[in-house]
Short mmCIF file of C-alpha atoms in Angstrom, two decimals:
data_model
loop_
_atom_site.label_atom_id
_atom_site.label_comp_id
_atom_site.label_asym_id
_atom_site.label_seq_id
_atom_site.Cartn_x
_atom_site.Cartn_y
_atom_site.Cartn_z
CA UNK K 1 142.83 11.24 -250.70
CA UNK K 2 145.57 13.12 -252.46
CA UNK K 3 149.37 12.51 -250.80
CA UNK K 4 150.75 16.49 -251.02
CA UNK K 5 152.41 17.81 -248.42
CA UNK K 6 149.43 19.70 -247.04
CA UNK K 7 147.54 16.85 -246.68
CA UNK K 8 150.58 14.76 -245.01
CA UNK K 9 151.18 18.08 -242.60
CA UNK K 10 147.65 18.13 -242.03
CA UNK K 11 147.12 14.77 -240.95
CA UNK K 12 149.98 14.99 -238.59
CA UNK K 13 149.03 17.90 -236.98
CA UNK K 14 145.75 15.82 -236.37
CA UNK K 15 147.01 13.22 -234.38
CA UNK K 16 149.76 14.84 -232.76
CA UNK K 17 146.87 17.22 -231.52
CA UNK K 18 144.56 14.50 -230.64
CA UNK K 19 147.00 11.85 -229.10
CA UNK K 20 146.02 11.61 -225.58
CA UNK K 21 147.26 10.91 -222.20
CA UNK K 22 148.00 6.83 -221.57
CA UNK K 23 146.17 5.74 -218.62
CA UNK K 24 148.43 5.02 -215.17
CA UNK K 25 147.43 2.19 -213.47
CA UNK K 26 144.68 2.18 -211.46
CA UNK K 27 146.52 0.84 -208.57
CA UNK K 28 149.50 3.08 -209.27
CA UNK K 29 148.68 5.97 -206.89
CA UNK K 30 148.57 3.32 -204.03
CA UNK K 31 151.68 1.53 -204.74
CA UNK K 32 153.77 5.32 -204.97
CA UNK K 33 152.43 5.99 -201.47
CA UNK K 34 152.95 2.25 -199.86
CA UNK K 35 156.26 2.99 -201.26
CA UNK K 36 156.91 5.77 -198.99
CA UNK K 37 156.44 4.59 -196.49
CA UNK K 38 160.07 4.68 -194.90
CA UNK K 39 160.31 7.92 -195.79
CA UNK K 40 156.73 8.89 -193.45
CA UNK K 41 158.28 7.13 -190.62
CA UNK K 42 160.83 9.92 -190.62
CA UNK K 43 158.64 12.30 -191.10
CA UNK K 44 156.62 11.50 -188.10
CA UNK K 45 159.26 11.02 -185.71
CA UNK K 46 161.27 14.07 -186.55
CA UNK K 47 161.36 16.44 -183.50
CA UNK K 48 160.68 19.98 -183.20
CA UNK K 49 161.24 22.24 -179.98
CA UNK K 50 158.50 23.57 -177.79
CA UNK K 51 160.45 26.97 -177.98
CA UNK K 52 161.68 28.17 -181.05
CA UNK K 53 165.48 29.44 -182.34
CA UNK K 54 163.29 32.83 -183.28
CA UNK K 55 161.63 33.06 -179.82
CA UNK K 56 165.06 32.29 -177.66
CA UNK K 57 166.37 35.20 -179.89
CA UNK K 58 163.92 37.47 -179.30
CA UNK K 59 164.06 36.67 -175.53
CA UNK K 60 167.60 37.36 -175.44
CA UNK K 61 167.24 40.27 -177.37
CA UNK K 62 164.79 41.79 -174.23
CA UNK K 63 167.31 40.41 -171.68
CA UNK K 64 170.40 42.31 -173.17
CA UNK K 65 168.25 45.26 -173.76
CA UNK K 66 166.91 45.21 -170.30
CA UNK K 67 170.27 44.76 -168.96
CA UNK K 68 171.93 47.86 -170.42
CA UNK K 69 169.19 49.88 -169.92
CA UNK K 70 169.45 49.43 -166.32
CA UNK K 71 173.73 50.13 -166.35
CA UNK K 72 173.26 53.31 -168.88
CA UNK K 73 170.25 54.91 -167.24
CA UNK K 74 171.12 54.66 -163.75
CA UNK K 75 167.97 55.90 -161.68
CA UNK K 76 168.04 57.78 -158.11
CA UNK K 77 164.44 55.89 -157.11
CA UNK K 78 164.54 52.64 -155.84
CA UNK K 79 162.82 50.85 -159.04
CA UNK K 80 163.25 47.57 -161.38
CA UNK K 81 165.88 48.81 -162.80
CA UNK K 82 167.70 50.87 -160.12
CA UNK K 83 170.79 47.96 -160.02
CA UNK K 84 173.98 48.86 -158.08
CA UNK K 85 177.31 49.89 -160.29
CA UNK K 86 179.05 47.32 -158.49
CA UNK K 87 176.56 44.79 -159.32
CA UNK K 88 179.04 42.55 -160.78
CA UNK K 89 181.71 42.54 -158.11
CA UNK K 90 179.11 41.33 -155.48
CA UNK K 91 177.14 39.05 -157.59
CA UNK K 92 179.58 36.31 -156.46
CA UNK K 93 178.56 36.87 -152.38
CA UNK K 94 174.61 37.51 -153.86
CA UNK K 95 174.42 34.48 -155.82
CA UNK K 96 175.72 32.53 -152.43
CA UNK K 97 172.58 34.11 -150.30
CA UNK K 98 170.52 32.74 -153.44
CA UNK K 99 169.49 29.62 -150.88
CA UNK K 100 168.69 31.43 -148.13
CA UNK K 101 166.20 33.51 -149.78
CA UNK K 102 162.35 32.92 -148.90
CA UNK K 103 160.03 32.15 -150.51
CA UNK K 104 157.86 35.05 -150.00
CA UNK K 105 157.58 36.85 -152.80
CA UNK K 106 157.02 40.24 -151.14
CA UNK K 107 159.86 40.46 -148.99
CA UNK K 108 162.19 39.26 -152.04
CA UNK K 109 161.18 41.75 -154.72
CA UNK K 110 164.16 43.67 -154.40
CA UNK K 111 166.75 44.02 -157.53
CA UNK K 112 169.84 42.71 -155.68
CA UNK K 113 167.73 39.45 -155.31
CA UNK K 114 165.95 39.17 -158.94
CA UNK K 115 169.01 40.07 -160.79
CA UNK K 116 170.76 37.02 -159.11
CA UNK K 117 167.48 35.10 -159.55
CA UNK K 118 166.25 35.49 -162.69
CA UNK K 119 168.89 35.69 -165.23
CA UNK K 120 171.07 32.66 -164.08
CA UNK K 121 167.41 31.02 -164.36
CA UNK K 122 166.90 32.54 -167.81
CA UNK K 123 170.34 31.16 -168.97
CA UNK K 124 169.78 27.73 -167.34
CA UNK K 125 166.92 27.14 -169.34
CA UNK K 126 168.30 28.01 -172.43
CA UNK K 127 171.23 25.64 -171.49
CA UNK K 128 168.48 23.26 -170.47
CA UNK K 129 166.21 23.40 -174.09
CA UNK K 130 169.42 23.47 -176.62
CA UNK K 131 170.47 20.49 -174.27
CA UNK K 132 166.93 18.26 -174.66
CA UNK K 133 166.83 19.90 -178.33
CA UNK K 134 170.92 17.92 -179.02
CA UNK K 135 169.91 14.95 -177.65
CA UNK K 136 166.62 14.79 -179.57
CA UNK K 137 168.10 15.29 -182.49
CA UNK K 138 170.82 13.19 -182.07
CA UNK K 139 169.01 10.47 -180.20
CA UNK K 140 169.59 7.55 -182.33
CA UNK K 141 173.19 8.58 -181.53
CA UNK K 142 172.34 8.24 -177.91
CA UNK K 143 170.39 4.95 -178.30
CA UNK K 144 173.22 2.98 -179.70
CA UNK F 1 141.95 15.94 -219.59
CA UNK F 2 144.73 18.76 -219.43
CA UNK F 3 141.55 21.51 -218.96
CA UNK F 4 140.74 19.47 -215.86
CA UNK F 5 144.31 19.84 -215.04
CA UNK F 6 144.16 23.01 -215.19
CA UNK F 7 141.63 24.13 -213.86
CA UNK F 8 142.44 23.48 -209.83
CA UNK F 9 141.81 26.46 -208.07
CA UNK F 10 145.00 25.89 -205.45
CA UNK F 11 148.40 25.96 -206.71
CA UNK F 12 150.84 23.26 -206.70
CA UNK F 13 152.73 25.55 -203.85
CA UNK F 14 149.94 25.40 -201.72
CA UNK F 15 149.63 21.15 -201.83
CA UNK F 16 153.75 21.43 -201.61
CA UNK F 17 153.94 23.39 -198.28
CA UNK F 18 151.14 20.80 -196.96
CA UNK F 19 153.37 17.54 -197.71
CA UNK F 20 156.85 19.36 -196.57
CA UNK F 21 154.27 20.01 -193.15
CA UNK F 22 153.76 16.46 -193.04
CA UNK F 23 150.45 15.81 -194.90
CA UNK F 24 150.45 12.88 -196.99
CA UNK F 25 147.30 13.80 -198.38
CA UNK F 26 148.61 16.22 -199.78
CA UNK F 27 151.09 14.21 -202.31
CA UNK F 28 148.46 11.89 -202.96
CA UNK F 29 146.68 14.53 -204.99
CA UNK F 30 149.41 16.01 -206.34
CA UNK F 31 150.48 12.17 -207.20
CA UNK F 32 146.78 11.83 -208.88
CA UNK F 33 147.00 15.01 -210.70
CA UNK F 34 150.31 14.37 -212.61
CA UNK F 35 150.38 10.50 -212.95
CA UNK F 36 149.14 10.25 -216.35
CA UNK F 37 151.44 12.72 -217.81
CA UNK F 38 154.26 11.36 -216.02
CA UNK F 39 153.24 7.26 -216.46
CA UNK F 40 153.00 8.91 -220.61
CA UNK F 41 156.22 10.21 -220.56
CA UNK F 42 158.10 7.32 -219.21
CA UNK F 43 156.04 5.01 -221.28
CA UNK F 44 156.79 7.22 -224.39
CA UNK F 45 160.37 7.18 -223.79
CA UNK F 46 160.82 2.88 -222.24
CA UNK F 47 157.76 2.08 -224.67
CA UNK F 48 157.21 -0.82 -222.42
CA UNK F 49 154.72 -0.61 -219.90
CA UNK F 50 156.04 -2.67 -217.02
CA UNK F 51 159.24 -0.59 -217.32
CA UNK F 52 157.34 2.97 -217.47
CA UNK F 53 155.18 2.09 -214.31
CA UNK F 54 158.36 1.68 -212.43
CA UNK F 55 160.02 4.67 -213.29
CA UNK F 56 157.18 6.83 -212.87
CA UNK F 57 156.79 5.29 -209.52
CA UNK F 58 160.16 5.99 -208.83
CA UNK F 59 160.36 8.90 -210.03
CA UNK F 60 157.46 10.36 -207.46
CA UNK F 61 159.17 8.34 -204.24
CA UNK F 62 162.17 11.25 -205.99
CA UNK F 63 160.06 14.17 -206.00
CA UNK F 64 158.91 13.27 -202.28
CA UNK F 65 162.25 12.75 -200.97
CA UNK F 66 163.65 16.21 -202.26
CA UNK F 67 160.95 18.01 -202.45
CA UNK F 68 162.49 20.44 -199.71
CA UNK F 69 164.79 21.05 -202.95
CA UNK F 70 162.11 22.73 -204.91
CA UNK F 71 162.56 26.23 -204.81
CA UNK F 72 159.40 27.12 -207.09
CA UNK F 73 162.12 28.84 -209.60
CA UNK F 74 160.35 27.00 -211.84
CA UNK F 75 156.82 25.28 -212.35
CA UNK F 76 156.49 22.54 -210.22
CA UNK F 77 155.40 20.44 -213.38
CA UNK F 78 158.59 21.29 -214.57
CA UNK F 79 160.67 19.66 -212.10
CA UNK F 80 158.56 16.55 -212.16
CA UNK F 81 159.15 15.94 -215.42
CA UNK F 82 162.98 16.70 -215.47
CA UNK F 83 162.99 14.47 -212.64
CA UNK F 84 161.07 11.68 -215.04
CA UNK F 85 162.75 12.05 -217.74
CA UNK F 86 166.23 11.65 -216.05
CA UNK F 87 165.27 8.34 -214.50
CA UNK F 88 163.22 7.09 -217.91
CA UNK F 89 166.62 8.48 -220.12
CA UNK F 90 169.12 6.46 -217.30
CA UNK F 91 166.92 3.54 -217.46
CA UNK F 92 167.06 3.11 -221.15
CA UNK F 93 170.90 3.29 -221.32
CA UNK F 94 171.10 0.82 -218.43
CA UNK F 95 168.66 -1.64 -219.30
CA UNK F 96 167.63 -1.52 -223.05
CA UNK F 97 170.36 -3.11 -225.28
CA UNK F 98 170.15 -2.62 -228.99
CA UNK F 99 169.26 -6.72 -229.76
CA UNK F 100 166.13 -6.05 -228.72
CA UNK F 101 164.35 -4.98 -231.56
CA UNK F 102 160.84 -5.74 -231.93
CA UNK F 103 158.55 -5.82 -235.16
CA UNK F 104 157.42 -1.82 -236.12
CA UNK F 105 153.79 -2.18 -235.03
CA UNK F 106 154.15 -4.54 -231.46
CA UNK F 107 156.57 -2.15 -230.77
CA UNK F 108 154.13 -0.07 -228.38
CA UNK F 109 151.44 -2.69 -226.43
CA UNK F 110 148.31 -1.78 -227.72
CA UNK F 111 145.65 -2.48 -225.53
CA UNK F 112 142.16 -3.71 -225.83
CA UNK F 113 142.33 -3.51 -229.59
CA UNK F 114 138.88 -4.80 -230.18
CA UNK F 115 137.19 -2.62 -227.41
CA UNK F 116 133.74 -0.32 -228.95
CA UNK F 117 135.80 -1.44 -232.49
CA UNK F 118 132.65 1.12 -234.75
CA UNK F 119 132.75 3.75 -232.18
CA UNK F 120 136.44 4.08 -232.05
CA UNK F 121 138.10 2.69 -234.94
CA UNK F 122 139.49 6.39 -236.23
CA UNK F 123 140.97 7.07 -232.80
CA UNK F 124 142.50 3.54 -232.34
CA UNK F 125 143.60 3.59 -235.73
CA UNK F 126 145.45 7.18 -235.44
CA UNK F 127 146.45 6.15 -232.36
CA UNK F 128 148.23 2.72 -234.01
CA UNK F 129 149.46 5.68 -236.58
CA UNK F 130 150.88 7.52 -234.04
CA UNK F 131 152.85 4.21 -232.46
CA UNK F 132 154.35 3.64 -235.62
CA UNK F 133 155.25 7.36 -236.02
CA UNK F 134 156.84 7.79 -232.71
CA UNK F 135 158.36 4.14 -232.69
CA UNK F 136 160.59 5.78 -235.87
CA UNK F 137 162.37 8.15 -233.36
CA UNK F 138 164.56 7.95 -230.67
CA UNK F 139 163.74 7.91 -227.01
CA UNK F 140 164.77 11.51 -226.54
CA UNK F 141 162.71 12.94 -229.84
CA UNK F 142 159.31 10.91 -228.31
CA UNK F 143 160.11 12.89 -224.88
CA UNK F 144 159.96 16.33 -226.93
CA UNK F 145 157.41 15.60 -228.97
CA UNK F 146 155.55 14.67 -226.25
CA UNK F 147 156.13 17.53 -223.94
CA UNK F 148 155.39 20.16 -227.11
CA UNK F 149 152.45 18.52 -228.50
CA UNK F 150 151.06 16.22 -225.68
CA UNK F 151 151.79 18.48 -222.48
CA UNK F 152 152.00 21.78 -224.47
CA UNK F 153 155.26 23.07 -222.59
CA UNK F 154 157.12 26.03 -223.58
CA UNK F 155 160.21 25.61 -225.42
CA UNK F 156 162.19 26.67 -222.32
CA UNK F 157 160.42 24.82 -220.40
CA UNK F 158 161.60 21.66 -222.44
CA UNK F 159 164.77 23.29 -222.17
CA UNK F 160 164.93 22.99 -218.57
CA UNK F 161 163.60 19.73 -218.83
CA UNK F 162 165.84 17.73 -221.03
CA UNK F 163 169.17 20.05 -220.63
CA UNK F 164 168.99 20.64 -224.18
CA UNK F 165 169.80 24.94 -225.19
CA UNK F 166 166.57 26.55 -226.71
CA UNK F 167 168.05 26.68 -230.26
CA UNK F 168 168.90 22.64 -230.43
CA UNK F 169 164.93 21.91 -229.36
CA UNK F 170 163.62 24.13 -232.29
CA UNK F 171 166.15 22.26 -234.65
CA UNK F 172 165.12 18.78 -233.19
CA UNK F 173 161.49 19.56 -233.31
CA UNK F 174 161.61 20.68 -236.91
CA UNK F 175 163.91 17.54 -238.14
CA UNK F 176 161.71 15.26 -236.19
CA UNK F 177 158.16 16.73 -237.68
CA UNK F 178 160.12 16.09 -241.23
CA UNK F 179 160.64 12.03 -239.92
CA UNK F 180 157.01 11.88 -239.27
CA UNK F 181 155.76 13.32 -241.79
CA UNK F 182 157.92 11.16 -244.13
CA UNK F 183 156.76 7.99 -242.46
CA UNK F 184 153.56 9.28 -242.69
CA UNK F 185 153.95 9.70 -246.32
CA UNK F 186 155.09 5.78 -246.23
CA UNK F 187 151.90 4.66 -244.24
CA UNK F 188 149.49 6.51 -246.65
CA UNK F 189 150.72 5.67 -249.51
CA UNK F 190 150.81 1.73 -248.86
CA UNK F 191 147.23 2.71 -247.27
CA UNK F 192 146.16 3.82 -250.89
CA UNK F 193 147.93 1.02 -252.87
CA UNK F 194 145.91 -1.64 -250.00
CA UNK F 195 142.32 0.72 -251.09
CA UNK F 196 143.12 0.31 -254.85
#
């Protein structure tokens, strides 16, 4: 074979085109996984609330919206949302009648009662999941 | 090889969003899929085999542990590889000190020489050709020409790769196609003279 520069160029473009892939291990996709092993363990213990950031956002969203809907439009009927102006200036002697309230469900639907009721609920269980949500996180803090 | 690569009907994205879920599985393929290119590319660049299995090991237990990282800016291939030939480049200025030359043609470990010798005695002996070529250049002209020619990346692609502008890796390219085909001149001619 004649050495021009064709040739040469043409022989190198021949086995750079036919080089091929060198063979891993055969054992080499076990021994990457076995080594990550500590890394899994995190993986799997890593905690995630019940109730989402998203979902306690929309949920306070509905609450504020319910809220001033029942302050700006005041109805004369005695609905849901037909709260008292003053609302706020006797939620201090409501929320003190909160324990003497029965249980029956008919006699207590009544605004001045589920205002009282339900949104100090709503807020204590937010309080409640961020609470259990910090310490999960932060429980190896805890555990020492 | 690379067809079979390339022909996987789910994304890389897809298998990515499974592991960051949680599923091993997942990484396993993705580890299966890319482990010969990588354990190449480390090998290319260490030529020693021990060496190139631990870095390409390595460099996976990387991609797992920031794979949150990955923004898919770029192909996830991509990333790998940068990620490769970081650790590979680090471990040859760490651990490889210039004493330890080794004769031209033991350079690379050739294996199984005398496997199927009259079925494939023209690919073992371009591949020995090859050796020799590559063992001519320097770590970081192996890693391009192996990324161009072996893993057919774009030249921004091995831009992204190595950290090296667009401009530089046409230069290098060219210059280290003239090396090669130099030696290549050198092994022909002496292959000639050994004919005659």
């Amino acid at each position: 074979m004649e050495l021009s520069d064709e040739n040469i160029t043409r022989k190198l473009d021949e086995l750079l085109k036919h080089q091929d892939y060198e063979k891993a291990p055969a054992d080499f996709s076990d021994k990457v996984l076995s080594g990550l092993h500590p890394y899994l363990a995190d993986v799997k213990s890593q905690y995630t609330p019940l109730i989402s950031k998203k979902a306690w956002i929309l949920v306070g969203v509905l609450l504020m919206i319910l809220f001033i809907l029942a302050y700006v439009f005041p109805s004369n009927t005695e609905t849901w949302f037909d709260i008292p102006l003053d609302y706020l200036s006797g939620l201090i002697e409501n929320s003190k009648s909160i324990f003497e309230i029965s249980f029956n469900l008919f006699n207590n639907l009544d605004t001045s009662f589920l205002f009282p009721v339900i949104i100090p609920s709503f807020i204590l269980l937010i309080i409640f999941d961020r609470l259990i949500h910090f310490v999960m996180k932060n429980r190896s803090f805890f555990l020492i | 090889m690379r067809h079979i690569i390339r022909m996987d009907k789910k994304s890389d994205r897809f298998y990515i969003d499974n592991i960051l879920k949680g599923d091993v599985q997942a990484f396993s393929y993705l580890v299966d899929k890319y482990k010969d290119m990588v354990f190449t590319l480390s090998f290319r660049i260490l030529k020693n085999r021990e060496n190139a299995e631990e870095v390409a090991q390595d460099s996976f237990v990387k991609v797992y542990q920031n794979l949150k990282k990955f923004k898919s800016k770029s192909k996830f291939s991509t990333w790998l590889y940068r990620i490769v030939y970081n650790t590979a480049i680090s471990r040859v200025r760490v651990k490889q000190k210039p004493t330890m030359l080794i004769d031209d043609q033991n350079y690379f470990e050739i294996e199984d020489k005398n496997q199927n010798v009259s079925k494939s005695f023209d690919i073992e002996n371009n591949k020995m050709i090859l050796q020799r070529l590559m063992n001519k250049l320097d770590e970081n002209d192996r890693a391009l020409i192996t990324l161009y020619y072996l893993d057919e990346c774009k030249i921004s692609e091995i831009a992204e790769i190595t950290g090296i502008n667009n401009s530089n890796i046409k230069v290098k390219l060219h210059r280290t196609r003239k090396k090669m085909q130099e030696e290549l001149h050198k092994i022909m001619k002496n292959e000639m003279v050994g004919i005659i």
